[in-house]
mmCIF file of C-alpha atoms and ligand atoms in Angstrom:
data_model
loop_
_atom_site.group_PDB
_atom_site.id
_atom_site.type_symbol
_atom_site.label_atom_id
_atom_site.label_comp_id
_atom_site.label_asym_id
_atom_site.label_seq_id
_atom_site.Cartn_x
_atom_site.Cartn_y
_atom_site.Cartn_z
ATOM 1 C CA MET A 211 -34.412 26.140 11.025
ATOM 2 C CA ALA A 212 -31.053 25.371 10.470
ATOM 3 C CA SER A 213 -30.609 25.640 6.482
ATOM 4 C CA PRO A 214 -29.746 22.505 4.138
ATOM 5 C CA ALA A 215 -26.683 21.230 3.255
ATOM 6 C CA PRO A 216 -25.235 22.664 -0.125
ATOM 7 C CA ARG A 217 -25.664 19.723 -2.299
ATOM 8 C CA PRO A 218 -22.162 19.177 -4.098
ATOM 9 C CA ASN A 219 -22.160 19.987 -7.661
ATOM 10 C CA TYR A 220 -20.001 17.763 -9.927
ATOM 11 C CA GLN A 221 -20.923 15.225 -12.456
ATOM 12 C CA VAL A 222 -18.806 11.773 -12.690
ATOM 13 C CA GLU A 223 -17.975 10.419 -16.646
ATOM 14 C CA ARG A 224 -16.501 8.561 -18.248
ATOM 15 C CA GLY A 225 -12.371 10.412 -19.079
ATOM 16 C CA THR A 226 -9.825 9.431 -21.971
ATOM 17 C CA ALA A 227 -5.922 9.955 -22.374
ATOM 18 C CA ASP A 228 -7.424 13.547 -23.251
ATOM 19 C CA ASP A 229 -8.003 14.024 -19.380
ATOM 20 C CA LEU A 230 -4.679 12.357 -19.221
ATOM 21 C CA ASP A 231 -2.926 16.226 -18.310
ATOM 22 C CA ALA A 232 -5.416 16.879 -15.375
ATOM 23 C CA VAL A 233 -5.656 14.071 -14.418
ATOM 24 C CA MET A 234 -1.402 13.735 -13.484
ATOM 25 C CA HIS A 235 -2.234 17.176 -11.868
ATOM 26 C CA VAL A 236 -4.326 15.799 -9.332
ATOM 27 C CA MET A 237 -2.873 12.625 -9.167
ATOM 28 C CA ASP A 238 0.587 15.482 -8.199
ATOM 29 C CA MET A 239 -1.450 17.039 -5.320
ATOM 30 C CA SER A 240 -3.156 13.869 -3.879
ATOM 31 C CA PHE A 241 -0.167 10.928 -3.083
ATOM 32 C CA GLY A 242 2.362 12.944 -0.775
ATOM 33 C CA SER A 243 5.652 11.555 -2.794
ATOM 34 C CA GLN A 244 6.898 9.628 0.165
ATOM 35 C CA PHE A 245 5.263 6.557 -0.631
ATOM 36 C CA GLY A 246 5.192 5.449 -3.932
ATOM 37 C CA GLU A 247 1.601 5.456 -4.497
ATOM 38 C CA ALA A 248 1.169 7.631 -7.585
ATOM 39 C CA TRP A 249 1.834 6.353 -10.902
ATOM 40 C CA THR A 250 4.133 8.142 -13.213
ATOM 41 C CA ARG A 251 2.159 9.399 -16.620
ATOM 42 C CA SER A 252 4.012 7.031 -18.417
ATOM 43 C CA GLN A 253 2.377 3.801 -16.275
ATOM 44 C CA CYS A 254 -1.097 6.324 -17.273
ATOM 45 C CA SER A 255 -0.856 6.884 -20.751
ATOM 46 C CA GLY A 256 0.763 3.173 -21.135
ATOM 47 C CA ILE A 257 -2.106 1.737 -19.475
ATOM 48 C CA LEU A 258 -6.026 3.699 -20.815
ATOM 49 C CA PRO A 259 -5.868 2.168 -23.985
ATOM 50 C CA LEU A 260 -5.628 -1.676 -22.823
ATOM 51 C CA ALA A 261 -8.460 -3.486 -23.072
ATOM 52 C CA GLY A 262 -10.729 -3.224 -19.439
ATOM 53 C CA ILE A 263 -9.639 -0.402 -19.225
ATOM 54 C CA THR A 264 -11.697 2.320 -17.742
ATOM 55 C CA LEU A 265 -10.716 5.964 -17.038
ATOM 56 C CA VAL A 266 -13.580 7.737 -14.406
ATOM 57 C CA LEU A 267 -13.355 11.255 -13.556
ATOM 58 C CA ALA A 268 -15.279 13.883 -11.221
ATOM 59 C CA ARG A 269 -15.756 17.324 -12.220
ATOM 60 C CA THR A 270 -16.790 20.240 -11.332
ATOM 61 C CA ALA A 271 -17.002 23.151 -13.553
ATOM 62 C CA GLY A 272 -15.718 21.601 -16.272
ATOM 63 C CA ASP A 273 -12.233 21.240 -13.617
ATOM 64 C CA ILE A 274 -11.345 17.341 -12.499
ATOM 65 C CA ILE A 275 -11.632 17.282 -9.132
ATOM 66 C CA GLY A 276 -10.889 12.959 -9.116
ATOM 67 C CA PHE A 277 -10.205 10.462 -10.401
ATOM 68 C CA ALA A 278 -10.526 6.710 -10.299
ATOM 69 C CA LEU A 279 -8.972 3.923 -13.085
ATOM 70 C CA ALA A 280 -9.969 0.578 -13.016
ATOM 71 C CA ARG A 281 -9.162 -2.827 -14.780
ATOM 72 C CA THR A 282 -11.919 -5.583 -15.255
ATOM 73 C CA VAL A 283 -10.521 -8.723 -16.968
ATOM 74 C CA ALA A 284 -13.228 -11.333 -17.450
ATOM 75 C CA ASP A 285 -15.752 -11.490 -13.996
ATOM 76 C CA GLU A 286 -13.278 -9.578 -11.993
ATOM 77 C CA ALA A 287 -12.349 -5.559 -11.907
ATOM 78 C CA GLU A 288 -9.953 -4.403 -9.459
ATOM 79 C CA LEU A 289 -9.975 -0.228 -8.889
ATOM 80 C CA LEU A 290 -5.942 0.581 -9.988
ATOM 81 C CA LEU A 291 -5.767 4.555 -8.172
ATOM 82 C CA ILE A 292 -8.147 6.997 -7.563
ATOM 83 C CA ALA A 293 -7.600 10.446 -5.603
ATOM 84 C CA VAL A 294 -9.157 13.400 -4.984
ATOM 85 C CA ALA A 295 -7.752 16.955 -5.111
ATOM 86 C CA PRO A 296 -7.187 17.387 -1.782
ATOM 87 C CA ASP A 297 -8.913 20.798 -1.401
ATOM 88 C CA ARG A 298 -11.975 18.566 -1.990
ATOM 89 C CA HIS A 299 -10.981 16.150 0.361
ATOM 90 C CA ARG A 300 -13.863 14.836 2.766
ATOM 91 C CA SER A 301 -16.876 15.487 0.753
ATOM 92 C CA GLY A 302 -17.852 12.800 -0.184
ATOM 93 C CA ILE A 303 -16.206 12.368 -3.917
ATOM 94 C CA GLY A 304 -13.663 9.651 -2.738
ATOM 95 C CA SER A 305 -16.810 7.436 -2.059
ATOM 96 C CA ILE A 306 -19.198 8.134 -5.371
ATOM 97 C CA LEU A 307 -16.227 7.412 -7.482
ATOM 98 C CA LEU A 308 -15.306 4.438 -5.402
ATOM 99 C CA ASP A 309 -19.063 3.341 -5.101
ATOM 100 C CA ASP A 310 -19.268 3.890 -8.987
ATOM 101 C CA PHE A 311 -16.938 1.858 -9.964
ATOM 102 C CA ILE A 312 -18.835 -1.496 -8.016
ATOM 103 C CA SER A 313 -22.383 0.238 -9.311
ATOM 104 C CA ARG A 314 -19.997 -0.497 -13.148
ATOM 105 C CA ALA A 315 -18.518 -3.392 -12.543
ATOM 106 C CA GLN A 316 -21.901 -5.214 -11.188
ATOM 107 C CA ALA A 317 -23.021 -4.051 -14.454
ATOM 108 C CA SER A 318 -21.131 -5.344 -16.820
ATOM 109 C CA GLY A 319 -21.031 -8.879 -14.876
ATOM 110 C CA VAL A 320 -17.816 -8.999 -12.828
ATOM 111 C CA ALA A 321 -18.515 -11.397 -9.638
ATOM 112 C CA ARG A 322 -15.029 -10.005 -7.811
ATOM 113 C CA VAL A 323 -13.916 -6.256 -6.741
ATOM 114 C CA HIS A 324 -11.086 -5.851 -5.516
ATOM 115 C CA LEU A 325 -7.946 -3.752 -4.856
ATOM 116 C CA GLU A 326 -4.644 -2.919 -3.295
ATOM 117 C CA VAL A 327 -3.920 -0.349 -0.728
ATOM 118 C CA ARG A 328 -0.416 1.243 1.411
ATOM 119 C CA ASP A 329 -1.360 -0.370 4.926
ATOM 120 C CA GLY A 330 -1.975 2.482 6.843
ATOM 121 C CA ASN A 331 -3.386 4.860 3.425
ATOM 122 C CA PRO A 332 -6.105 6.906 5.342
ATOM 123 C CA ALA A 333 -8.373 5.195 2.200
ATOM 124 C CA ILE A 334 -9.077 2.098 4.208
ATOM 125 C CA ALA A 335 -11.680 3.372 5.624
ATOM 126 C CA MET A 336 -13.619 4.751 2.859
ATOM 127 C CA TYR A 337 -12.710 0.884 1.680
ATOM 128 C CA ARG A 338 -13.663 -1.054 4.571
ATOM 129 C CA ARG A 339 -17.557 1.416 4.530
ATOM 130 C CA ALA A 340 -17.675 0.092 1.142
ATOM 131 C CA GLY A 341 -17.660 -3.229 2.243
ATOM 132 C CA PHE A 342 -14.579 -4.290 1.643
ATOM 133 C CA ALA A 343 -12.136 -6.922 3.174
ATOM 134 C CA PRO A 344 -8.704 -7.803 3.686
ATOM 135 C CA VAL A 345 -7.345 -11.014 2.021
ATOM 136 C CA GLY A 346 -4.136 -10.879 1.985
ATOM 137 C CA ARG A 347 -0.876 -8.319 2.456
ATOM 138 C CA ARG A 348 2.487 -7.897 -0.061
ATOM 139 C CA ARG A 349 5.408 -7.063 2.380
ATOM 140 C CA ASP A 350 7.288 -4.057 1.257
ATOM 141 C CA TYR A 351 5.003 -4.074 -2.011
ATOM 142 C CA TYR A 352 5.441 0.101 -1.827
ATOM 143 C CA ARG A 353 9.156 2.147 -2.827
ATOM 144 C CA GLY A 354 9.081 5.676 -1.146
ATOM 145 C CA GLN A 355 11.014 9.101 -2.560
ATOM 146 C CA ASP A 356 13.764 7.543 -0.275
ATOM 147 C CA GLY A 357 14.336 4.295 -0.608
ATOM 148 C CA GLU A 358 12.108 2.901 2.530
ATOM 149 C CA ARG A 359 9.611 0.907 1.657
ATOM 150 C CA PHE A 360 5.915 0.028 2.694
ATOM 151 C CA ASP A 361 3.546 -2.568 2.916
ATOM 152 C CA ALA A 362 0.494 -3.523 0.310
ATOM 153 C CA LEU A 363 -2.320 -4.770 1.780
ATOM 154 C CA THR A 364 -5.258 -5.762 -0.492
ATOM 155 C CA PHE A 365 -8.993 -6.045 0.201
ATOM 156 C CA ALA A 366 -12.040 -7.689 -1.844
ATOM 157 C CA ARG A 367 -15.905 -8.213 -1.627
ATOM 158 C CA ASP A 368 -17.873 -10.355 -3.634
ATOM 159 C CA LEU A 369 -20.381 -8.912 -6.134
ATOM 160 C CA PRO A 370 -24.177 -10.276 -5.746
ATOM 161 C CA PRO A 371 -25.110 -10.503 -9.521
ATOM 162 C CA LYS A 372 -27.068 -7.063 -10.713
ATOM 163 C CA ASP A 373 -31.015 -8.742 -11.143
HETATM 164 C C1 COA B 1232 -7.721 8.719 -0.388
HETATM 165 C C2 COA B 1232 -8.541 9.343 -1.390
HETATM 166 C C3 COA B 1232 -9.272 9.451 -2.650
HETATM 167 C C4 COA B 1232 -10.291 9.816 -0.260
HETATM 168 O O1 COA B 1232 -11.428 11.257 -0.796
HETATM 169 P P1 COA B 1232 -12.368 11.883 -0.681
HETATM 170 O O2 COA B 1232 -12.899 12.380 -2.181
HETATM 171 O O3 COA B 1232 -11.498 12.744 0.565
HETATM 172 O O4 COA B 1232 -13.205 10.924 0.623
HETATM 173 P P2 COA B 1232 -14.557 10.468 1.624
HETATM 174 O O5 COA B 1232 -15.064 12.430 1.778
HETATM 175 O O6 COA B 1232 -15.700 9.855 0.742
HETATM 176 O O7 COA B 1232 -14.002 10.525 2.720
HETATM 177 C C5 COA B 1232 -14.422 8.467 2.950
HETATM 178 C C6 COA B 1232 -13.714 8.294 4.107
HETATM 179 O O8 COA B 1232 -12.986 8.004 3.128
HETATM 180 C C7 COA B 1232 -11.801 8.274 5.059
HETATM 181 N N1 COA B 1232 -10.803 8.685 4.734
HETATM 182 C C8 COA B 1232 -10.685 9.907 4.040
HETATM 183 N N2 COA B 1232 -9.704 10.325 3.771
HETATM 184 C C9 COA B 1232 -9.289 10.036 5.888
HETATM 185 C C10 COA B 1232 -8.264 11.230 6.443
HETATM 186 N N3 COA B 1232 -7.049 11.879 6.111
HETATM 187 N N4 COA B 1232 -8.255 10.970 7.003
HETATM 188 C C11 COA B 1232 -9.045 10.113 7.815
HETATM 189 N N5 COA B 1232 -10.187 9.276 7.525
HETATM 190 C C12 COA B 1232 -10.008 9.228 5.743
HETATM 191 C C13 COA B 1232 -13.364 8.376 6.343
HETATM 192 O O9 COA B 1232 -13.989 7.875 6.614
HETATM 193 C C14 COA B 1232 -14.220 9.332 5.079
HETATM 194 O O10 COA B 1232 -14.782 9.577 5.755
HETATM 195 P P3 COA B 1232 -15.564 11.163 6.891
HETATM 196 O O11 COA B 1232 -15.318 11.649 6.013
HETATM 197 O O12 COA B 1232 -17.116 10.352 6.731
HETATM 198 O O13 COA B 1232 -14.859 10.596 7.450
HETATM 199 C C15 COA B 1232 -8.256 10.502 -1.069
HETATM 200 O O14 COA B 1232 -7.678 10.761 0.627
HETATM 201 C C16 COA B 1232 -7.108 10.851 -1.804
HETATM 202 O O15 COA B 1232 -7.088 11.920 -3.112
HETATM 203 N N6 COA B 1232 -6.231 9.964 -1.275
HETATM 204 C C17 COA B 1232 -4.681 10.772 -1.606
HETATM 205 C C18 COA B 1232 -4.963 9.656 -3.138
HETATM 206 C C19 COA B 1232 -4.629 7.752 -2.890
HETATM 207 O O16 COA B 1232 -4.463 7.518 -1.638
HETATM 208 N N7 COA B 1232 -5.900 6.860 -2.705
HETATM 209 C C20 COA B 1232 -6.129 6.172 -2.671
HETATM 210 C C21 COA B 1232 -4.783 4.693 -2.944
HETATM 211 S S1 COA B 1232 -5.106 4.245 -4.736
#
């Protein structure tokens, strides 16, 4: 009989500004600079102290291997960034961080979650699988390293109230 697949050994937990070095390391490794999707360190450090901002980390053996940054305003939550270290891609960590974002939003009474993503980003398959549907397009929203522009797609999902 085939042996069972190994279970991933990582934790998903809240992060703080103290984790910014590791978050930026994952950011720099995972986002291609040609698309202009990554945030700078000062953008991240500026937003972290603000009300409604949540940083969630995926860790293994103490190392941060993924993160999600989200903002909640009233009964809406936006996924601002999600990234996983490239050597861990396609092992389900991104989906777990996305599910965690949705669960936290639902638990805090959020009725609708949304996000924005570069048209053509493979993450779109992950968002669709999690129940997000396209709601709009922002032309030339992202600007890559060499000035090339890329459209952003906006996706949303309504959340039923939690029992
Ligand atoms: C998007 C990202 C977070 C996904 O993380 P991940 O841990 O690889 O995600 P999962 O393993 O849960 O994959 C979920 C699904 O997304 C889709 N997907 C993710 N990466 C893909 C790729 N490179 N090509 C095709 N499909 C992909 C697949 O449908 C995948 O499911 P499958 O592996 O069963 O086919 C990761 O690719 C990443 O860090 N990308 C760079 C940063 C980024 O673009 N973030 C999104 C915009 S903020």
